[in-house]
Structure formats: C-alpha cells, structure tokens
Coordinates of C-alpha atoms in Angstrom, one line a residue:
M1 CA 138.6 -85.3 11.1
A2 CA 136.0 -83.5 12.9
K3 CA 135.9 -83.9 16.8
R4 CA 132.5 -85.5 17.7
A5 CA 130.1 -83.8 20.0
F6 CA 128.7 -85.5 23.3
F7 CA 125.0 -84.4 22.0
P8 CA 123.9 -85.5 18.7
T9 CA 122.0 -82.4 17.8
V10 CA 122.0 -78.5 19.4
R11 CA 118.6 -78.7 20.5
A12 CA 119.6 -82.0 22.7
G13 CA 122.1 -79.8 24.3
L14 CA 120.2 -76.8 24.9
S15 CA 117.5 -79.2 26.4
A16 CA 120.4 -80.7 29.1
G17 CA 121.3 -77.3 29.8
L18 CA 117.9 -75.8 30.8
L19 CA 117.6 -79.0 32.9
I20 CA 120.4 -78.5 34.8
A21 CA 119.5 -75.2 35.3
A22 CA 116.4 -75.8 36.4
L23 CA 117.3 -78.0 39.1
M24 CA 120.2 -76.0 40.2
A25 CA 118.0 -72.7 40.8
P26 CA 116.5 -73.9 44.1
S27 CA 119.8 -74.1 45.7
L28 CA 120.8 -71.2 44.3
L29 CA 117.5 -69.2 45.9
H30 CA 117.9 -70.9 49.3
G31 CA 121.4 -71.2 49.6
Q32 CA 124.8 -69.2 49.2
V33 CA 127.4 -70.2 46.9
T34 CA 130.7 -69.9 47.8
G35 CA 133.9 -70.5 45.8
S36 CA 137.3 -69.1 44.5
S37 CA 139.2 -68.4 41.5
T38 CA 143.1 -68.7 40.9
T39 CA 145.0 -67.1 38.3
G40 CA 147.8 -68.9 36.4
V41 CA 149.8 -69.5 32.9
D42 CA 149.5 -72.7 30.8
Q43 CA 152.2 -74.2 28.8
K44 CA 152.2 -71.8 26.0
G45 CA 152.8 -68.8 28.2
Q46 CA 149.2 -67.5 28.3
P47 CA 147.3 -66.8 31.2
T48 CA 144.5 -68.8 32.5
E49 CA 141.9 -68.7 35.5
T50 CA 140.5 -71.4 37.3
V51 CA 136.9 -71.0 39.2
T52 CA 136.2 -73.4 42.4
V53 CA 132.6 -73.9 43.0
A54 CA 131.3 -74.7 45.8
A55 CA 128.2 -76.3 47.0
P56 CA 125.7 -74.2 49.6
L57 CA 125.5 -75.6 53.2
Q58 CA 122.4 -77.0 54.3
K59 CA 121.1 -76.1 57.4
Q60 CA 120.8 -78.9 59.6
K61 CA 117.1 -79.0 61.2
K62 CA 117.2 -79.3 65.2
E63 CA 115.8 -82.5 66.3
K64 CA 112.8 -81.9 68.5
V65 CA 112.5 -84.1 71.3
V66 CA 108.6 -85.1 72.1
Q67 CA 108.0 -86.7 75.7
S68 CA 105.8 -90.0 76.0
K69 CA 102.6 -89.7 78.1
D70 CA 104.3 -92.1 80.8
T71 CA 107.7 -89.8 80.8
K72 CA 105.1 -86.6 81.6
R73 CA 103.6 -88.6 84.4
F74 CA 106.7 -89.6 86.1
I75 CA 108.3 -86.3 86.0
S76 CA 104.6 -84.7 87.5
K77 CA 105.0 -87.6 90.2
T78 CA 108.9 -86.8 90.7
K79 CA 108.1 -83.2 91.1
K80 CA 105.2 -84.2 93.6
V81 CA 107.2 -86.1 95.9
Q82 CA 110.2 -83.5 95.7
T83 CA 108.4 -80.8 97.4
S84 CA 109.7 -80.3 101.0
L85 CA 112.1 -83.4 101.0
E86 CA 114.7 -81.5 99.2
G87 CA 117.8 -80.2 100.8
K88 CA 117.4 -83.4 103.7
D89 CA 120.3 -85.1 104.4
T90 CA 120.0 -88.3 102.4
K91 CA 122.0 -90.6 104.8
L92 CA 119.3 -90.5 107.6
P93 CA 118.1 -93.6 108.3
D94 CA 114.3 -92.6 108.0
K95 CA 114.9 -91.0 104.9
Q96 CA 116.4 -93.9 103.4
L97 CA 113.7 -96.3 104.5
Y98 CA 111.3 -93.5 103.3
D99 CA 113.4 -93.2 99.5
K100 CA 113.7 -97.0 99.3
A101 CA 109.7 -97.6 100.1
Q102 CA 108.9 -95.2 97.2
I103 CA 111.5 -97.0 94.9
A104 CA 109.7 -100.4 95.7
I105 CA 106.0 -98.6 95.2
K106 CA 107.1 -97.6 92.0
K107 CA 108.2 -101.1 90.9
G108 CA 105.2 -102.5 92.0
R109 CA 106.4 -104.4 95.0
F110 CA 103.9 -102.8 97.6
D111 CA 104.9 -105.8 100.4
I112 CA 108.1 -104.7 100.8
A113 CA 107.3 -101.0 100.8
R114 CA 104.7 -101.5 103.5
L115 CA 107.2 -103.3 105.4
D116 CA 110.1 -100.6 105.3
L117 CA 107.2 -97.8 106.1
Q118 CA 105.9 -99.6 108.6
T119 CA 109.5 -100.1 110.2
L120 CA 110.2 -96.7 110.0
L121 CA 106.8 -95.6 112.0
N122 CA 107.7 -98.1 114.9
T123 CA 111.5 -97.4 114.8
Y124 CA 111.5 -93.5 114.3
P125 CA 108.2 -92.1 115.9
D126 CA 109.3 -88.6 116.1
S127 CA 110.8 -88.4 112.4
E128 CA 109.5 -86.0 110.6
Y129 CA 108.7 -88.5 107.5
Q130 CA 105.9 -89.9 109.6
M131 CA 102.4 -88.2 108.1
R132 CA 104.1 -89.2 104.7
S133 CA 104.7 -92.6 105.7
K134 CA 101.3 -93.2 106.6
L135 CA 100.0 -91.4 103.7
A136 CA 102.2 -93.4 101.4
I137 CA 101.2 -97.1 103.0
A138 CA 97.6 -96.2 102.0
D139 CA 98.8 -95.0 98.7
S140 CA 100.1 -98.7 98.8
W141 CA 97.3 -99.8 99.0
Y142 CA 95.3 -97.9 96.8
K143 CA 97.7 -98.6 93.8
E144 CA 97.9 -102.6 94.0
G145 CA 94.1 -102.4 93.3
G146 CA 91.6 -105.5 94.3
S147 CA 88.6 -105.0 96.1
A148 CA 90.5 -106.6 99.6
A149 CA 93.3 -104.1 99.3
L150 CA 90.8 -101.0 98.4
T151 CA 89.1 -101.8 101.6
Q152 CA 92.5 -101.2 103.6
A153 CA 93.2 -98.4 101.7
E154 CA 90.1 -96.5 102.5
Q155 CA 90.6 -97.5 106.3
E156 CA 94.0 -96.2 105.9
Y157 CA 93.1 -92.8 104.5
K158 CA 90.8 -92.3 107.2
D159 CA 93.0 -93.0 109.7
F160 CA 95.5 -90.3 108.1
I161 CA 92.4 -87.9 108.1
T162 CA 92.0 -88.7 111.8
F163 CA 95.5 -88.4 112.5
F164 CA 96.1 -85.4 110.3
P165 CA 93.0 -83.3 109.7
N166 CA 94.9 -80.0 109.1
A167 CA 97.7 -81.1 106.8
P168 CA 97.3 -80.5 103.1
E169 CA 97.2 -84.2 102.6
A170 CA 94.2 -84.5 104.5
A171 CA 92.2 -83.0 101.2
E172 CA 94.1 -86.0 99.0
A173 CA 93.2 -88.3 101.3
Q174 CA 89.6 -87.5 101.5
M175 CA 90.0 -87.5 97.5
R176 CA 91.3 -91.0 97.4
V177 CA 88.3 -92.2 99.5
G178 CA 86.0 -90.8 96.9
D179 CA 88.2 -92.7 94.2
I180 CA 88.0 -96.1 95.7
Y181 CA 84.4 -96.0 95.3
F182 CA 84.5 -94.1 91.6
R183 CA 86.8 -97.1 90.6
Q184 CA 84.3 -99.7 91.8
M185 CA 81.1 -97.9 90.2
D186 CA 78.9 -99.9 87.9
K187 CA 77.0 -99.3 84.8
P188 CA 73.3 -97.5 85.8
D189 CA 71.3 -100.9 85.7
R190 CA 73.6 -102.5 88.2
D191 CA 73.9 -102.1 91.5
Y192 CA 74.2 -98.4 92.7
A193 CA 75.9 -98.8 96.1
K194 CA 79.5 -97.5 95.0
A195 CA 77.9 -94.5 93.0
V196 CA 75.8 -93.9 95.9
H197 CA 79.1 -94.0 98.0
A198 CA 81.1 -92.3 95.9
E199 CA 78.7 -89.0 95.7
E200 CA 78.8 -89.0 99.7
E201 CA 82.5 -88.8 99.7
Y202 CA 82.7 -86.2 97.2
R203 CA 80.2 -84.1 98.8
L204 CA 82.6 -84.6 102.3
M205 CA 85.6 -83.8 100.2
L206 CA 83.9 -80.2 98.7
Q207 CA 82.6 -79.5 102.3
Q208 CA 85.5 -80.5 104.6
F209 CA 88.0 -78.7 102.1
P210 CA 86.8 -75.9 100.2
E211 CA 90.1 -74.4 100.0
S212 CA 92.0 -77.2 98.4
K213 CA 93.7 -77.7 94.6
L214 CA 91.7 -80.5 94.0
V215 CA 88.5 -79.1 94.5
P216 CA 87.6 -78.8 90.6
Q217 CA 88.6 -82.5 90.1
A218 CA 86.1 -83.1 92.7
K219 CA 83.4 -81.3 91.3
Q220 CA 83.8 -83.1 87.9
R221 CA 83.7 -86.5 89.6
L222 CA 80.7 -85.5 91.6
R223 CA 79.4 -84.3 88.4
E224 CA 80.3 -87.8 86.4
V225 CA 78.6 -90.0 89.8
Q226 CA 75.3 -87.9 89.4
E227 CA 75.3 -88.4 85.6
V228 CA 75.3 -92.5 86.4
L229 CA 72.6 -91.7 89.7
A230 CA 70.4 -89.6 86.7
T231 CA 70.5 -92.2 84.0
R232 CA 69.9 -94.9 86.5
E233 CA 66.7 -93.0 87.7
S234 CA 65.7 -91.8 84.0
D235 CA 66.0 -95.5 82.8
I236 CA 63.4 -97.0 85.9
A237 CA 60.7 -94.2 84.6
A238 CA 61.0 -95.3 81.0
F239 CA 60.3 -99.1 82.3
Y240 CA 57.5 -97.7 84.4
S241 CA 56.0 -95.9 81.2
T242 CA 56.1 -98.8 79.0
R243 CA 53.9 -100.3 81.8
D244 CA 51.4 -97.2 81.5
N245 CA 52.1 -96.8 85.5
W246 CA 52.0 -92.8 85.2
P247 CA 52.5 -92.1 89.0
A248 CA 55.8 -93.9 89.2
T249 CA 56.8 -92.4 85.9
I250 CA 56.1 -89.2 87.1
A251 CA 57.7 -89.6 90.6
R252 CA 61.0 -90.8 88.9
Y253 CA 61.4 -87.9 86.2
Q254 CA 60.5 -85.4 88.8
T255 CA 63.3 -86.6 91.2
V256 CA 65.7 -86.2 88.3
E257 CA 64.6 -82.6 87.5
D258 CA 65.1 -81.7 91.3
T259 CA 68.1 -83.5 92.2
Y260 CA 70.1 -83.5 89.0
P261 CA 70.3 -80.5 87.0
L262 CA 73.3 -81.1 85.2
Y263 CA 72.3 -84.1 83.7
S264 CA 73.1 -84.7 79.8
H265 CA 69.5 -85.7 79.2
M266 CA 67.5 -83.3 80.7
D267 CA 65.4 -82.5 78.0
D268 CA 64.6 -85.9 77.1
V269 CA 63.3 -86.6 81.2
L270 CA 61.4 -82.9 81.0
V271 CA 59.5 -84.2 77.6
A272 CA 58.8 -87.7 79.1
L273 CA 57.5 -85.7 82.2
G274 CA 55.1 -83.6 80.1
D275 CA 54.0 -86.7 78.3
A276 CA 53.3 -88.5 81.7
W277 CA 50.9 -85.5 82.5
A278 CA 49.4 -85.4 79.3
A279 CA 48.6 -89.3 79.2
E280 CA 46.8 -88.8 82.6
A281 CA 44.7 -85.9 80.7
R282 CA 43.8 -88.4 77.9
Y283 CA 42.8 -90.9 80.8
V284 CA 40.3 -88.8 81.9
R285 CA 39.0 -87.9 78.9
T286 CA 38.1 -91.8 78.2
L287 CA 35.9 -91.8 81.8
K288 CA 32.4 -91.4 80.6
Q289 CA 30.6 -91.5 84.1
L290 CA 32.4 -88.2 85.2
P291 CA 30.6 -85.3 85.1
E292 CA 31.7 -82.9 82.1
A293 CA 32.6 -80.0 84.6
A294 CA 34.6 -82.3 86.6
K295 CA 36.7 -83.8 83.2
A296 CA 37.1 -80.5 81.9
N297 CA 39.0 -78.9 85.5
L298 CA 41.0 -82.4 85.5
E299 CA 42.4 -81.8 82.1
R300 CA 42.9 -78.4 82.8
I301 CA 44.9 -79.1 85.5
Y302 CA 46.7 -82.2 83.7
D303 CA 47.5 -80.1 80.8
D304 CA 48.9 -77.4 82.6
R305 CA 51.6 -79.6 84.4
S306 CA 52.3 -81.2 80.8
S307 CA 53.0 -77.4 79.5
A308 CA 55.0 -76.6 82.2
A309 CA 57.5 -79.4 81.5
Y310 CA 57.5 -78.5 77.4
R311 CA 58.0 -74.7 78.3
K312 CA 60.9 -75.7 80.8
V313 CA 62.6 -77.3 77.8
V314 CA 62.6 -74.5 75.8
L315 CA 63.1 -71.6 77.8
E316 CA 66.0 -73.4 79.9
H317 CA 67.7 -76.1 77.6
S318 CA 67.2 -74.1 74.2
A319 CA 70.4 -75.7 72.7
S320 CA 69.4 -79.4 73.6
A321 CA 68.4 -81.6 70.6
H322 CA 64.9 -82.3 71.8
V323 CA 63.7 -78.7 71.8
E324 CA 62.1 -78.7 68.6
D325 CA 60.0 -81.7 70.2
A326 CA 58.9 -79.9 72.9
K327 CA 57.9 -76.7 70.9
D328 CA 55.9 -79.3 68.8
R329 CA 53.7 -80.6 71.4
L330 CA 52.9 -77.1 72.6
A331 CA 51.8 -76.3 69.2
A332 CA 49.8 -79.5 69.2
M333 CA 48.3 -77.9 72.5
N334 CA 47.6 -74.9 70.6
L335 CA 49.6 -73.1 73.5
P336 CA 52.0 -69.6 72.6
I337 CA 55.7 -71.2 72.2
P338 CA 57.6 -69.0 74.9
T339 CA 61.1 -67.0 73.3
P340 CA 64.1 -67.6 76.0
T341 CA 66.2 -64.7 76.6
A342 CA 69.6 -63.8 75.9
E343 CA 71.2 -64.9 79.2
Q344 CA 68.8 -68.2 79.1
I345 CA 70.6 -69.3 75.4
A346 CA 74.2 -67.9 76.6
A347 CA 73.5 -70.4 79.5
S348 CA 72.0 -73.4 77.6
N349 CA 74.8 -72.8 74.8
A350 CA 77.7 -72.8 77.9
L351 CA 76.4 -76.0 79.3
E352 CA 75.7 -78.1 76.2
N353 CA 79.5 -76.7 74.8
S354 CA 80.8 -78.2 78.1
R355 CA 79.8 -81.5 77.2
G356 CA 82.3 -84.2 76.2
Q357 CA 82.1 -85.7 72.4
Y358 CA 81.7 -89.3 71.8
T359 CA 84.9 -90.5 69.8
L360 CA 86.0 -93.8 68.2
F361 CA 88.2 -94.4 71.2
G362 CA 85.9 -93.3 73.9
R363 CA 82.8 -96.1 72.6
T364 CA 85.4 -98.6 72.0
K365 CA 86.9 -98.2 75.8
L366 CA 83.0 -98.3 76.8
L367 CA 82.2 -101.6 74.8
V368 CA 85.6 -103.4 76.2
L369 CA 86.2 -101.8 80.1
H370 CA 82.0 -102.2 80.9
T371 CA 82.1 -98.8 82.6
P372 CA 79.4 -96.4 82.7
D373 CA 79.0 -93.8 80.3
V374 CA 80.4 -90.3 81.6
I375 CA 81.6 -88.8 78.4
A376 CA 78.7 -86.5 77.8
T377 CA 79.1 -85.4 81.3
A378 CA 79.1 -81.4 81.5
R379 CA 82.3 -79.8 82.8
D380 CA 80.9 -76.6 83.5
G381 CA 78.3 -75.9 86.6
E382 CA 77.7 -76.5 90.1
P383 CA 76.8 -80.0 91.2
T384 CA 74.2 -80.4 94.0
L385 CA 75.4 -80.9 97.4
A386 CA 72.3 -82.0 99.2
D387 CA 69.7 -84.1 97.8
P388 CA 66.0 -82.7 98.0
A389 CA 63.3 -84.5 99.2
A390 CA 62.8 -87.6 96.6
T391 CA 59.3 -87.5 94.7
L392 CA 57.6 -90.6 95.7
A393 CA 54.8 -92.6 93.6
P394 CA 52.1 -92.7 96.8
A395 CA 52.6 -89.2 96.5
I396 CA 51.9 -88.3 93.1
R397 CA 48.9 -90.9 93.5
K398 CA 47.3 -88.8 96.6
T399 CA 48.0 -85.7 94.5
I400 CA 45.8 -87.2 91.6
I401 CA 43.5 -88.6 94.0
S402 CA 42.9 -85.6 95.5
D403 CA 42.4 -83.9 92.3
F404 CA 39.7 -86.1 91.8
E405 CA 38.0 -85.4 94.7
T406 CA 38.5 -81.4 94.0
S407 CA 36.9 -81.4 90.6
M408 CA 34.1 -83.8 91.5
N409 CA 33.3 -81.5 94.8
P410 CA 34.7 -78.0 94.0
N411 CA 32.6 -76.0 96.9
A412 CA 33.5 -78.4 99.5
P413 CA 35.2 -77.3 102.4
K414 CA 39.0 -77.7 102.3
P415 CA 40.4 -79.8 105.4
A416 CA 41.6 -77.5 108.3
A417 CA 45.3 -77.7 108.8
P418 CA 45.9 -78.8 112.2
V419 CA 46.6 -76.3 114.8
A420 CA 48.3 -76.2 117.7
S421 CA 46.7 -76.7 121.3
S422 CA 48.8 -73.4 122.4
A423 CA 47.1 -71.2 119.3
S424 CA 43.6 -72.1 120.4
T425 CA 44.0 -70.9 124.1
P426 CA 42.9 -67.2 124.3
A427 CA 45.4 -64.9 125.4
T428 CA 43.8 -64.1 128.4
D429 CA 43.9 -67.5 129.6
A430 CA 47.7 -68.1 128.3
S431 CA 48.4 -64.8 130.5
A432 CA 46.5 -65.2 133.6
A433 CA 48.5 -67.4 136.3
P434 CA 47.5 -71.1 137.0
A435 CA 45.6 -71.4 140.5
P436 CA 47.6 -73.3 143.1
A437 CA 47.0 -76.4 144.1
A438 CA 45.4 -77.6 147.6
P439 CA 47.8 -79.6 149.9
V440 CA 47.6 -83.3 149.4
A441 CA 46.9 -85.5 152.7
P442 CA 48.5 -88.4 153.6
L443 CA 46.8 -91.6 152.9
T444 CA 44.6 -92.9 155.4
L445 CA 43.3 -96.7 156.1
S446 CA 39.9 -97.2 156.8
D447 CA 37.4 -100.4 157.1
V448 CA 34.5 -100.9 154.7
P449 CA 31.9 -103.2 155.1
A450 CA 31.2 -105.5 152.2
A451 CA 27.9 -104.4 150.5
G452 CA 24.9 -106.0 151.5
A453 CA 26.3 -107.4 154.6
S454 CA 26.6 -106.6 158.0
G455 CA 30.0 -106.9 159.6
S456 CA 29.7 -109.6 161.7
S457 CA 28.7 -111.9 158.9
S458 CA 30.8 -110.5 156.2
D459 CA 33.1 -113.1 154.7
A460 CA 36.1 -110.8 154.0
A461 CA 36.7 -107.2 155.2
I462 CA 37.7 -104.9 152.0
T463 CA 40.2 -101.8 153.4
T464 CA 40.2 -99.0 151.0
V465 CA 42.4 -96.3 151.0
V466 CA 41.5 -93.1 150.2
P467 CA 43.6 -90.0 149.8
A468 CA 41.8 -87.2 152.1
S469 CA 41.3 -83.9 150.5
G470 CA 40.6 -80.6 152.2
S471 CA 37.4 -80.2 150.4
G472 CA 36.0 -83.4 151.0
A473 CA 34.9 -84.2 148.0
P474 CA 36.7 -86.7 145.7
S475 CA 39.0 -85.4 143.3
G476 CA 39.2 -86.5 139.7
S477 CA 42.7 -87.6 139.9
S478 CA 42.6 -89.1 143.6
A479 CA 43.0 -93.1 143.3
G480 CA 41.7 -95.6 146.0
V481 CA 43.0 -99.1 146.8
E482 CA 41.1 -101.8 148.4
I483 CA 42.7 -104.6 150.7
V484 CA 41.0 -108.1 150.8
Q485 CA 41.5 -109.9 153.9
P486 CA 40.0 -113.4 154.6
A487 CA 37.7 -112.8 157.9
A488 CA 37.6 -115.4 160.8
E489 CA 34.1 -116.9 160.4
R490 CA 32.4 -118.0 157.3
R491 CA 29.2 -117.1 156.1
T492 CA 26.5 -119.4 155.2
V493 CA 25.4 -119.1 151.7
D494 CA 21.7 -120.2 150.6
T495 CA 22.0 -122.7 147.9
G496 CA 18.0 -123.1 147.1
G497 CA 18.2 -126.9 148.0
L498 CA 21.1 -127.6 145.7
P499 CA 24.0 -129.5 146.9
S500 CA 26.7 -127.8 147.7
A501 CA 30.1 -128.2 145.8
R502 CA 32.2 -127.6 148.9
P503 CA 33.2 -130.9 150.7
A504 CA 31.9 -131.6 153.6
N505 CA 35.0 -131.9 156.1
A506 CA 36.4 -128.3 155.5
E507 CA 38.8 -128.5 158.3
A508 CA 42.5 -128.5 156.8
L509 CA 44.5 -131.3 155.6
P510 CA 47.0 -132.6 157.9
A511 CA 50.9 -131.7 156.6
I512 CA 52.3 -134.2 154.5
E513 CA 54.6 -136.6 156.3
K514 CA 58.2 -136.8 155.1
P515 CA 59.1 -140.0 153.4
A516 CA 61.4 -142.6 155.0
A517 CA 64.7 -142.9 154.4
A518 CA 66.1 -145.3 151.7
P519 CA 68.0 -147.9 152.6
D520 CA 71.8 -148.6 152.7
A521 CA 72.9 -150.4 149.0
I522 CA 74.5 -153.5 150.2
N523 CA 76.7 -155.4 147.9
D524 CA 75.6 -158.9 147.4
I525 CA 78.8 -160.1 146.0
K526 CA 81.5 -160.7 148.7
P527 CA 85.1 -160.3 147.6
G528 CA 86.7 -163.4 146.4
Q529 CA 83.6 -164.7 144.7
A530 CA 83.8 -162.9 141.2
P531 CA 82.8 -165.5 138.3
A532 CA 85.4 -167.0 136.9
A533 CA 85.4 -165.7 133.2
Q534 CA 86.6 -162.1 135.2
D535 CA 89.3 -163.6 137.0
G536 CA 92.6 -162.4 135.5
A537 CA 95.7 -164.6 134.1
A538 CA 98.0 -165.3 136.7
N539 CA 100.7 -163.6 134.4
G540 CA 98.9 -160.6 134.4
K541 CA 98.1 -160.9 130.5
N542 CA 94.2 -161.4 129.6
K543 CA 93.6 -164.0 126.9
K544 CA 92.2 -162.5 123.9
P545 CA 88.3 -163.6 122.9
E546 CA 88.3 -166.6 120.1
F547 CA 87.4 -165.4 116.8
D548 CA 84.3 -167.1 114.9
K549 CA 85.8 -167.3 111.0
S550 CA 82.4 -168.3 110.1
D551 CA 80.4 -164.8 110.8
E552 CA 83.3 -162.4 110.5
S553 CA 86.4 -162.0 108.4
S554 CA 89.4 -159.5 108.8
S555 CA 92.7 -158.7 106.9
K556 CA 94.1 -160.9 109.9
H557 CA 92.1 -164.2 109.4
K558 CA 91.4 -166.1 106.2
K559 CA 88.1 -165.2 104.5
K560 CA 85.1 -168.0 104.1
K561 CA 85.7 -170.1 101.0
G562 CA 83.8 -172.7 99.6
L563 CA 79.8 -173.1 100.4
K564 CA 80.3 -171.4 103.6
K565 CA 81.2 -168.5 101.5
L566 CA 77.8 -168.5 99.2
D567 CA 75.7 -169.5 102.2
P568 CA 73.8 -166.3 103.1
L569 CA 72.5 -168.0 106.4
P570 CA 75.7 -169.9 108.1
Q571 CA 74.5 -172.5 110.6

C-alpha cells in the first residue's frame, strides 16, 4: 500500500516550501543562525548525523526614558536652590528651618513656610540664610497669587532690594516686581495701568542690573508689554479715523511710530498715517473759497507727508504684509517707488522672522484665558528704554492752522523767536562796570500842612516820611509814608445853608455804667414742706404708678377686650 503524502500535489508542496523560505529570509539576513551537529549510529549500524539549528538572537531595544515638563522644571528648581547651600551642615537649626520652609512652599503651604522663615529671621539674626529667607518670603507671596498676595510680594521684593542692593538675587527680585504687574496686565481695550507699571519696572531692571543673566528675559517681557501699549494707541487712532477726527488720528499714529518701533503692525500704522494726511489733502481740495495758490501749496504739504509715510513702509518694512498697499498708494500719487537696500531688506527679514506664529493652542489660550495678544511680538531688537515726547492732537491742529496761514500769506514775516534780554544788550554795556549807588540817608520825619488850609486851622496834621538823598531830587525808587493824626481844634465847614448832619451836641458821651449785681437766688420751699406726692414711703420702697388698662396694654397686663378694644376713642 502506498504511503499517503501530506500535500495532495507536488505543486502544493513546492508552494509551501517557497512560502516558508520567504518568511525565514529576514531572520537569516538580520540575525545569526547558530546550531550544532552530532554523529551517531542507528539500529541497523549505519552512521547518522543530527543537525540542531538555534533561532537567531534578537537585539533588545533600550528603553528611552523621556522626562516630562514638570520633571524638568522640578530638576531646574532643585539645581537653583542647591547653589551655595551644598556642603553645609544639615543639622544646623537655621538650615533645618530653611529646608522645612522650602518643602512647605513646594507643597503649597505658604502660611506655614512664612512662619518658619520669620522664625529663622527673628531667632538667628546672624545666620547665613538671612538673605535667602527674606527672598523666600517674597517668593511665597508671589506663588500664592491673588491681588492682595501680589501686593505684599511687591513690597517684600522692594525691601529685599533695599537691604541687599549688591546681591545677585536683587536682579531677580526686580524682575519679579515686573512680573507681578505682567501677570495682572489686561487686554489693550481695558485698563492699561498695570501695563504701564510693568514697563516701568522692566526698564528699571535693565538700567540697574545690565550685567544680570535675566537681561534677555527682561527685554522680551518689555517688548511684549510695549506690544500691548502700541496696540492700545493704534486702536484709539483707528477709532478717531472712523469719526474723521484726523488731527487726533495723526497724533496717535505718530506716537506709535516714535515710541514703539518694534510693533508687529507697524506697516498698518504707517499706511494709516499716510491715509490720514491724504484725507487732509482731500479736505483742502473741497474748499472752494480758498485761493488756488494756497490750495496748491497745502496739497503739496500734505501729499509730501503722506508719501513720506508710504516710503518708510517700502524701505524699512519691505518684508511686512502690507508693503504692496504702500506701493499702490505711491503709484496712485504718480510718485516713484523707492528700492530698499540690501541692509534694509536683511533687517526687515530678520525682524519679521523673529516674530511668533499663531497656532491652534495659542488661539485657544487667548480665547479661554482672556490674556493680551503678544504672540506676534518680535524676539529681536532693542526695546525703547525712554519714551520720547508724545505727539498730541492740539499740536497737530496748531500745525495745520500754521500751514493754512502760511499758504494764505506766503510773504508775511514769520514771528521772531523770543530773544533773551542778555543777548540784546550790547557788548560794551555788558563789559562796563555798573556805577556805584549813592548812600541812602536815614528816614526823617517832617510836618506837612494839609492842602488849601493854614497850619492853625487844619483839621489834621499829615506827617510825611521822605528818605533824604544826597542830590535833593527824588529818586524813582523812593517811597513816602503819610501819617494822619487828629488835631486839637475842628475847622468850621461852610455847608451853604444846609443843615449839618453832625449832631448838635458833639460832646463825648459818658462812660457806660456797670449793671447792678443780680440778687441772690432764694429757695421759697422750706425744708419739711415738700408736696405729699414727692414724699417717700416709710419702708423706703416707692409705689409704682397705676396702669390704665383702657389706654395701654402690655405683655404683663391683659389687653383690652370687647367694645373697649373696638372703640377708637376711649372715654
């Protein structure tokens, strides 16, 4: 009987063998096949050889440990704390208090941490952890958050800078003060007081600690704060432009251009500034009563200012998004379009490439947290450390009025600038020595009779005090004092037959007599004659007055009932 094969046909067996070979090929190529052979004798005495093949060894991949952001942040903070404290004796009581407070701060128990740190400051005034403890107290208030805690943190940081101005941590304390206002900064269309305070504190940090490691971070924060302030000014200018208030619009846009050169929408600001001056030119064209020469002059002035703003966009912001708008406006004005240099193109590209890009996470964060938009803030460039003089709307209005007056009267002389009095004095007079002043004589008294009357009949004597001078001529700076004194006799005045208003008896009235003394008070009631109602009881207890139940009621007495209760007018 023939033995039955596993595969029904030869072709099926060949196909299975090829499939197995294809599956084993990768392992044979990438792995090493190991095995052994043994030689033996079977039952019939014939030699046999047995081959053992071992599977290739797979290389085990090493597991890569990826640290999370929280782990990296914790490691960095731990390294920061263990700077100069390594190698110290951990058994010291002040060191134990400090370590205990640091652990409490990390776990969010800020009150307990401040108690331990304050105990360290009061108990060990000469400890080497005094400075670090004071800074840790401020850090605990800062990490606690809230308006009250941040206010206290600011005061603690200021005190730390006052007591330790030369410490390396003083720069960090000043940086924290700026961060306090930065955390409370609101959107550009809200209150901007926190943004102004943050700008001041970051500028102070850059000026007082220019060699600190935190300078790059402070500069970036200052750029972000100025981005918010520039957005606020630009939004206000855009509002004024919708009301056709062009002087106010020009003033706001000019302030942004002068104060915040790193603003992310500076190209929009310059284009809008040029449009505002162009609107002034269009207004001039509508004035029919204006002479043609004056109108042409004003149009030329405003067109020049408008084209200057457009040219600045093309030259200094060639990589911005709205440079084509500026070129189109220059072409509409029939003006040549300037070509920026290679240095200007490189600077514009570097500035635009340093700005952040909007992502889905960033937009979601702005939508949820209601924080100011500082994503597009430049990461390159020096922020302004001192604000130039702001351009105000009244100044722009005065400039426009001056342009009108100059165009209407081109030949009118310009008002001369005020000249100092010392400049108008000739050189010869300035070099000449002043003449010495004459000595002033002491004051003298002299009797001067009244005008139009003789000395004997005068009603009063007038004494004039005149300073005597050497030349006898009165000087311009002399002063006289007249003292009027009553005379002994009165002068009779002719009234022309009219009765005199003076009383007939002009003698002095007698002195007022002193009033008579008041009589002494007499008590008419004699002792022992008091009314009977006021006499006290024999036992010393006063009798209570009787209670009228018909008029009143209380909790201790029964209330009125029946008709007495209904009658509004009791008998």
